[in-house]
Amino acid sequence: MIGRLNHVAIAVPDLDAAAAQYRDTLGADVGAPQDEPDHGVTVVFITLPNTKIELLYPLGENSPITGFLEKNPSGGIHHICYEVEDIIAARDRLQAAGARVLGTGEPKIGAHGKPVLFLHPKDFNGALVELEQV
Ligand SMILES: C[C@@H](C(=O)O)C(=O)SCCNC(=O)CCNC(=O)[C@H](O)C(C)(C)COP(=O)(O)OP(=O)(O)OC[C@H]1O[C@@H](n2cnc3c(N)ncnc32)[C@H](O)[C@@H]1OP(=O)(O)O
Ligand SMILES: [Co+2]
């Protein structure tokens, strides 16, 4: 059911410094910061030949990554995003298998303008999983 790895997200305490490090030190193709108010984050996408890295920084007062950064003040890998062809079919299959879909259970539009859902990290080996319909 899951397809390609769309991105690996890293929560960072300083978005400009992290973007500069990927651009200047690692020599990567780094995009501009994008505010995602529906998700409570500002993101910077880094395009690699085979996938993307998503740098995450909290936006607003109820950001879902505030607690994560408090626990990991130097930053850390926050989630992995897999592509699916049909996000509703994927959600229904996962819920039938007992996995917890986060939020309302209805997909939101993600940073690429496509529907996304998140799965509880405790149900997936401690790794928060995002699904993106492509
Ligand atoms: C723009 C979009 C896109 O790409 O298109 C995005 O990615 S938006 C990316 C940002 N959006 C999201 O993350 C949305 C989905 N996330 C959420 O709903 C939340 O962040 C949760 C994953 C439910 C965590 O919520 P909260 O921070 O309140 O958790 P909590 O402190 O109660 O944590 C419950 C347990 O989960 C663990 N936990 C929390 N966040 C985790 C993470 N990212 N990876 C692995 N484990 C994690 C905690 O350590 C704790 O374990 P212990 O109990 O063992 O200590
Ligand atoms: Co993401």
mmCIF file with all atom_site columns, C-alpha atoms and ligand atoms in Angstrom, residues 7 9 36 39-41 43 45 54 56 64-68 71 77-79 81 102-103 109-112 114 116 118-122 126-128 130 132, ligand 1:
data_model
loop_
_atom_site.group_PDB
_atom_site.id
_atom_site.type_symbol
_atom_site.label_atom_id
_atom_site.label_alt_id
_atom_site.label_comp_id
_atom_site.label_asym_id
_atom_site.label_entity_id
_atom_site.label_seq_id
_atom_site.pdbx_PDB_ins_code
_atom_site.Cartn_x
_atom_site.Cartn_y
_atom_site.Cartn_z
_atom_site.occupancy
_atom_site.B_iso_or_equiv
_atom_site.pdbx_formal_charge
_atom_site.auth_seq_id
_atom_site.auth_comp_id
_atom_site.auth_asym_id
_atom_site.auth_atom_id
_atom_site.pdbx_PDB_model_num
ATOM   1  C CA  . HIS A 1 7   ? 10.062 13.183 3.024  1.00 0.00 ? 7   HIS A CA  1
ATOM   2  C CA  . ALA A 1 9   ? 10.977 15.739 8.701  1.00 0.00 ? 9   ALA A CA  1
ATOM   3  C CA  . GLU A 1 36  ? 1.572  26.233 7.155  1.00 0.00 ? 36  GLU A CA  1
ATOM   4  C CA  . HIS A 1 39  ? -0.496 22.544 10.625 1.00 0.00 ? 39  HIS A CA  1
ATOM   5  C CA  . GLY A 1 40  ? 1.098  24.920 13.152 1.00 0.00 ? 40  GLY A CA  1
ATOM   6  C CA  . VAL A 1 41  ? 4.507  24.803 11.513 1.00 0.00 ? 41  VAL A CA  1
ATOM   7  C CA  . VAL A 1 43  ? 8.572  24.386 6.812  1.00 0.00 ? 43  VAL A CA  1
ATOM   8  C CA  . PHE A 1 45  ? 11.882 21.747 1.971  1.00 0.00 ? 45  PHE A CA  1
ATOM   9  C CA  . GLU A 1 54  ? 11.332 18.854 5.637  1.00 0.00 ? 54  GLU A CA  1
ATOM   10 C CA  . LEU A 1 56  ? 10.004 22.051 10.814 1.00 0.00 ? 56  LEU A CA  1
ATOM   11 C CA  . PRO A 1 64  ? 2.097  20.087 17.427 1.00 0.00 ? 64  PRO A CA  1
ATOM   12 C CA  . ILE A 1 65  ? 5.895  20.242 17.519 1.00 0.00 ? 65  ILE A CA  1
ATOM   13 C CA  . THR A 1 66  ? 6.336  22.483 20.580 1.00 0.00 ? 66  THR A CA  1
ATOM   14 C CA  . GLY A 1 67  ? 6.378  19.537 23.002 1.00 0.00 ? 67  GLY A CA  1
ATOM   15 C CA  . PHE A 1 68  ? 8.737  17.590 20.782 1.00 0.00 ? 68  PHE A CA  1
ATOM   16 C CA  . LYS A 1 71  ? 11.909 17.202 24.857 1.00 0.00 ? 71  LYS A CA  1
ATOM   17 C CA  . ILE A 1 77  ? 13.796 13.472 13.432 1.00 0.00 ? 77  ILE A CA  1
ATOM   18 C CA  . HIS A 1 78  ? 10.074 14.130 13.838 1.00 0.00 ? 78  HIS A CA  1
ATOM   19 C CA  . HIS A 1 79  ? 8.267  12.044 11.189 1.00 0.00 ? 79  HIS A CA  1
ATOM   20 C CA  . CYS A 1 81  ? 6.098  10.604 5.108  1.00 0.00 ? 81  CYS A CA  1
ATOM   21 C CA  . LEU A 1 102 ? -4.496 11.491 14.561 1.00 0.00 ? 102 LEU A CA  1
ATOM   22 C CA  . GLY A 1 103 ? -6.714 14.574 14.595 1.00 0.00 ? 103 GLY A CA  1
ATOM   23 C CA  . ILE A 1 109 ? -4.132 19.585 2.815  1.00 0.00 ? 109 ILE A CA  1
ATOM   24 C CA  . GLY A 1 110 ? -0.381 19.331 3.384  1.00 0.00 ? 110 GLY A CA  1
ATOM   25 C CA  . ALA A 1 111 ? 2.582  21.413 2.325  1.00 0.00 ? 111 ALA A CA  1
ATOM   26 C CA  . HIS A 1 112 ? 2.486  20.055 -1.238 1.00 0.00 ? 112 HIS A CA  1
ATOM   27 C CA  . LYS A 1 114 ? -2.120 17.179 -1.364 1.00 0.00 ? 114 LYS A CA  1
ATOM   28 C CA  . VAL A 1 116 ? -2.225 14.154 4.369  1.00 0.00 ? 116 VAL A CA  1
ATOM   29 C CA  . PHE A 1 118 ? -0.781 11.271 10.563 1.00 0.00 ? 118 PHE A CA  1
ATOM   30 C CA  . LEU A 1 119 ? -0.568 7.946  12.438 1.00 0.00 ? 119 LEU A CA  1
ATOM   31 C CA  . HIS A 1 120 ? 0.257  7.685  16.123 1.00 0.00 ? 120 HIS A CA  1
ATOM   32 C CA  . PRO A 1 121 ? 3.975  7.024  16.750 1.00 0.00 ? 121 PRO A CA  1
ATOM   33 C CA  . LYS A 1 122 ? 3.175  4.496  19.482 1.00 0.00 ? 122 LYS A CA  1
ATOM   34 C CA  . GLY A 1 126 ? 7.939  4.948  17.952 1.00 0.00 ? 126 GLY A CA  1
ATOM   35 C CA  . ALA A 1 127 ? 8.007  6.736  14.592 1.00 0.00 ? 127 ALA A CA  1
ATOM   36 C CA  . LEU A 1 128 ? 5.323  9.289  13.701 1.00 0.00 ? 128 LEU A CA  1
ATOM   37 C CA  . GLU A 1 130 ? 2.546  10.892 7.706  1.00 0.00 ? 130 GLU A CA  1
ATOM   38 C CA  . GLU A 1 132 ? 0.406  11.814 1.587  1.00 0.00 ? 132 GLU A CA  1
HETATM 39 C C1  . LIG B 2 .   ? 3.012  20.454 6.778  1.00 0.00 ? 1   LIG B C1  1
HETATM 40 C C2  . LIG B 2 .   ? 2.864  18.937 6.895  1.00 0.00 ? 1   LIG B C2  1
HETATM 41 C C3  . LIG B 2 .   ? 3.372  18.279 5.616  1.00 0.00 ? 1   LIG B C3  1
HETATM 42 O O1  . LIG B 2 .   ? 4.465  17.685 5.565  1.00 0.00 ? 1   LIG B O1  1
HETATM 43 O O2  . LIG B 2 .   ? 2.612  18.405 4.602  1.00 0.00 ? 1   LIG B O2  1
HETATM 44 C C4  . LIG B 2 .   ? 3.569  18.417 8.140  1.00 0.00 ? 1   LIG B C4  1
HETATM 45 O O3  . LIG B 2 .   ? 4.421  17.565 8.128  1.00 0.00 ? 1   LIG B O3  1
HETATM 46 S S1  . LIG B 2 .   ? 2.983  19.091 9.607  1.00 0.00 ? 1   LIG B S1  1
HETATM 47 C C5  . LIG B 2 .   ? 3.943  18.296 10.884 1.00 0.00 ? 1   LIG B C5  1
HETATM 48 C C6  . LIG B 2 .   ? 3.416  18.633 12.225 1.00 0.00 ? 1   LIG B C6  1
HETATM 49 N N1  . LIG B 2 .   ? 2.132  17.980 12.469 1.00 0.00 ? 1   LIG B N1  1
HETATM 50 C C7  . LIG B 2 .   ? 1.971  16.892 13.227 1.00 0.00 ? 1   LIG B C7  1
HETATM 51 O O4  . LIG B 2 .   ? 2.906  16.361 13.790 1.00 0.00 ? 1   LIG B O4  1
HETATM 52 C C8  . LIG B 2 .   ? 0.553  16.364 13.368 1.00 0.00 ? 1   LIG B C8  1
HETATM 53 C C9  . LIG B 2 .   ? 0.440  15.064 14.071 1.00 0.00 ? 1   LIG B C9  1
HETATM 54 N N2  . LIG B 2 .   ? 1.049  15.099 15.398 1.00 0.00 ? 1   LIG B N2  1
HETATM 55 C C10 . LIG B 2 .   ? 0.324  15.021 16.540 1.00 0.00 ? 1   LIG B C10 1
HETATM 56 O O5  . LIG B 2 .   ? -0.880 14.898 16.507 1.00 0.00 ? 1   LIG B O5  1
HETATM 57 C C11 . LIG B 2 .   ? 1.076  15.100 17.840 1.00 0.00 ? 1   LIG B C11 1
HETATM 58 O O6  . LIG B 2 .   ? 2.312  15.772 17.627 1.00 0.00 ? 1   LIG B O6  1
HETATM 59 C C12 . LIG B 2 .   ? 1.346  13.727 18.476 1.00 0.00 ? 1   LIG B C12 1
HETATM 60 C C13 . LIG B 2 .   ? 2.200  12.822 17.594 1.00 0.00 ? 1   LIG B C13 1
HETATM 61 C C14 . LIG B 2 .   ? 0.026  13.022 18.831 1.00 0.00 ? 1   LIG B C14 1
HETATM 62 C C15 . LIG B 2 .   ? 2.133  13.982 19.749 1.00 0.00 ? 1   LIG B C15 1
HETATM 63 O O7  . LIG B 2 .   ? 1.405  14.852 20.535 1.00 0.00 ? 1   LIG B O7  1
HETATM 64 P P1  . LIG B 2 .   ? 2.037  15.523 21.836 1.00 0.00 ? 1   LIG B P1  1
HETATM 65 O O8  . LIG B 2 .   ? 3.241  16.322 21.464 1.00 0.00 ? 1   LIG B O8  1
HETATM 66 O O9  . LIG B 2 .   ? 0.928  16.177 22.601 1.00 0.00 ? 1   LIG B O9  1
HETATM 67 O O10 . LIG B 2 .   ? 2.506  14.255 22.494 1.00 0.00 ? 1   LIG B O10 1
HETATM 68 P P2  . LIG B 2 .   ? 2.885  13.783 23.896 1.00 0.00 ? 1   LIG B P2  1
HETATM 69 O O11 . LIG B 2 .   ? 3.974  14.636 24.433 1.00 0.00 ? 1   LIG B O11 1
HETATM 70 O O12 . LIG B 2 .   ? 1.652  13.547 24.686 1.00 0.00 ? 1   LIG B O12 1
HETATM 71 O O13 . LIG B 2 .   ? 3.501  12.416 23.407 1.00 0.00 ? 1   LIG B O13 1
HETATM 72 C C16 . LIG B 2 .   ? 2.897  11.166 23.493 1.00 0.00 ? 1   LIG B C16 1
HETATM 73 C C17 . LIG B 2 .   ? 4.015  10.175 23.269 1.00 0.00 ? 1   LIG B C17 1
HETATM 74 O O14 . LIG B 2 .   ? 4.410  10.226 21.881 1.00 0.00 ? 1   LIG B O14 1
HETATM 75 C C18 . LIG B 2 .   ? 5.773  10.550 21.775 1.00 0.00 ? 1   LIG B C18 1
HETATM 76 N N3  . LIG B 2 .   ? 5.958  11.408 20.619 1.00 0.00 ? 1   LIG B N3  1
HETATM 77 C C19 . LIG B 2 .   ? 5.471  12.647 20.433 1.00 0.00 ? 1   LIG B C19 1
HETATM 78 N N4  . LIG B 2 .   ? 5.836  13.133 19.249 1.00 0.00 ? 1   LIG B N4  1
HETATM 79 C C20 . LIG B 2 .   ? 6.574  12.168 18.654 1.00 0.00 ? 1   LIG B C20 1
HETATM 80 C C21 . LIG B 2 .   ? 7.241  12.060 17.420 1.00 0.00 ? 1   LIG B C21 1
HETATM 81 N N5  . LIG B 2 .   ? 7.221  13.072 16.551 1.00 0.00 ? 1   LIG B N5  1
HETATM 82 N N6  . LIG B 2 .   ? 7.904  10.931 17.136 1.00 0.00 ? 1   LIG B N6  1
HETATM 83 C C22 . LIG B 2 .   ? 7.928  9.901  18.021 1.00 0.00 ? 1   LIG B C22 1
HETATM 84 N N7  . LIG B 2 .   ? 7.305  9.939  19.220 1.00 0.00 ? 1   LIG B N7  1
HETATM 85 C C23 . LIG B 2 .   ? 6.652  11.059 19.535 1.00 0.00 ? 1   LIG B C23 1
HETATM 86 C C24 . LIG B 2 .   ? 6.111  11.260 23.070 1.00 0.00 ? 1   LIG B C24 1
HETATM 87 O O15 . LIG B 2 .   ? 7.479  11.157 23.332 1.00 0.00 ? 1   LIG B O15 1
HETATM 88 C C25 . LIG B 2 .   ? 5.270  10.513 24.060 1.00 0.00 ? 1   LIG B C25 1
HETATM 89 O O16 . LIG B 2 .   ? 5.886  9.305  24.418 1.00 0.00 ? 1   LIG B O16 1
HETATM 90 P P3  . LIG B 2 .   ? 6.133  8.881  25.933 1.00 0.00 ? 1   LIG B P3  1
HETATM 91 O O17 . LIG B 2 .   ? 4.744  8.877  26.523 1.00 0.00 ? 1   LIG B O17 1
HETATM 92 O O18 . LIG B 2 .   ? 6.754  7.525  25.821 1.00 0.00 ? 1   LIG B O18 1
HETATM 93 O O19 . LIG B 2 .   ? 7.014  9.936  26.485 1.00 0.00 ? 1   LIG B O19 1
#
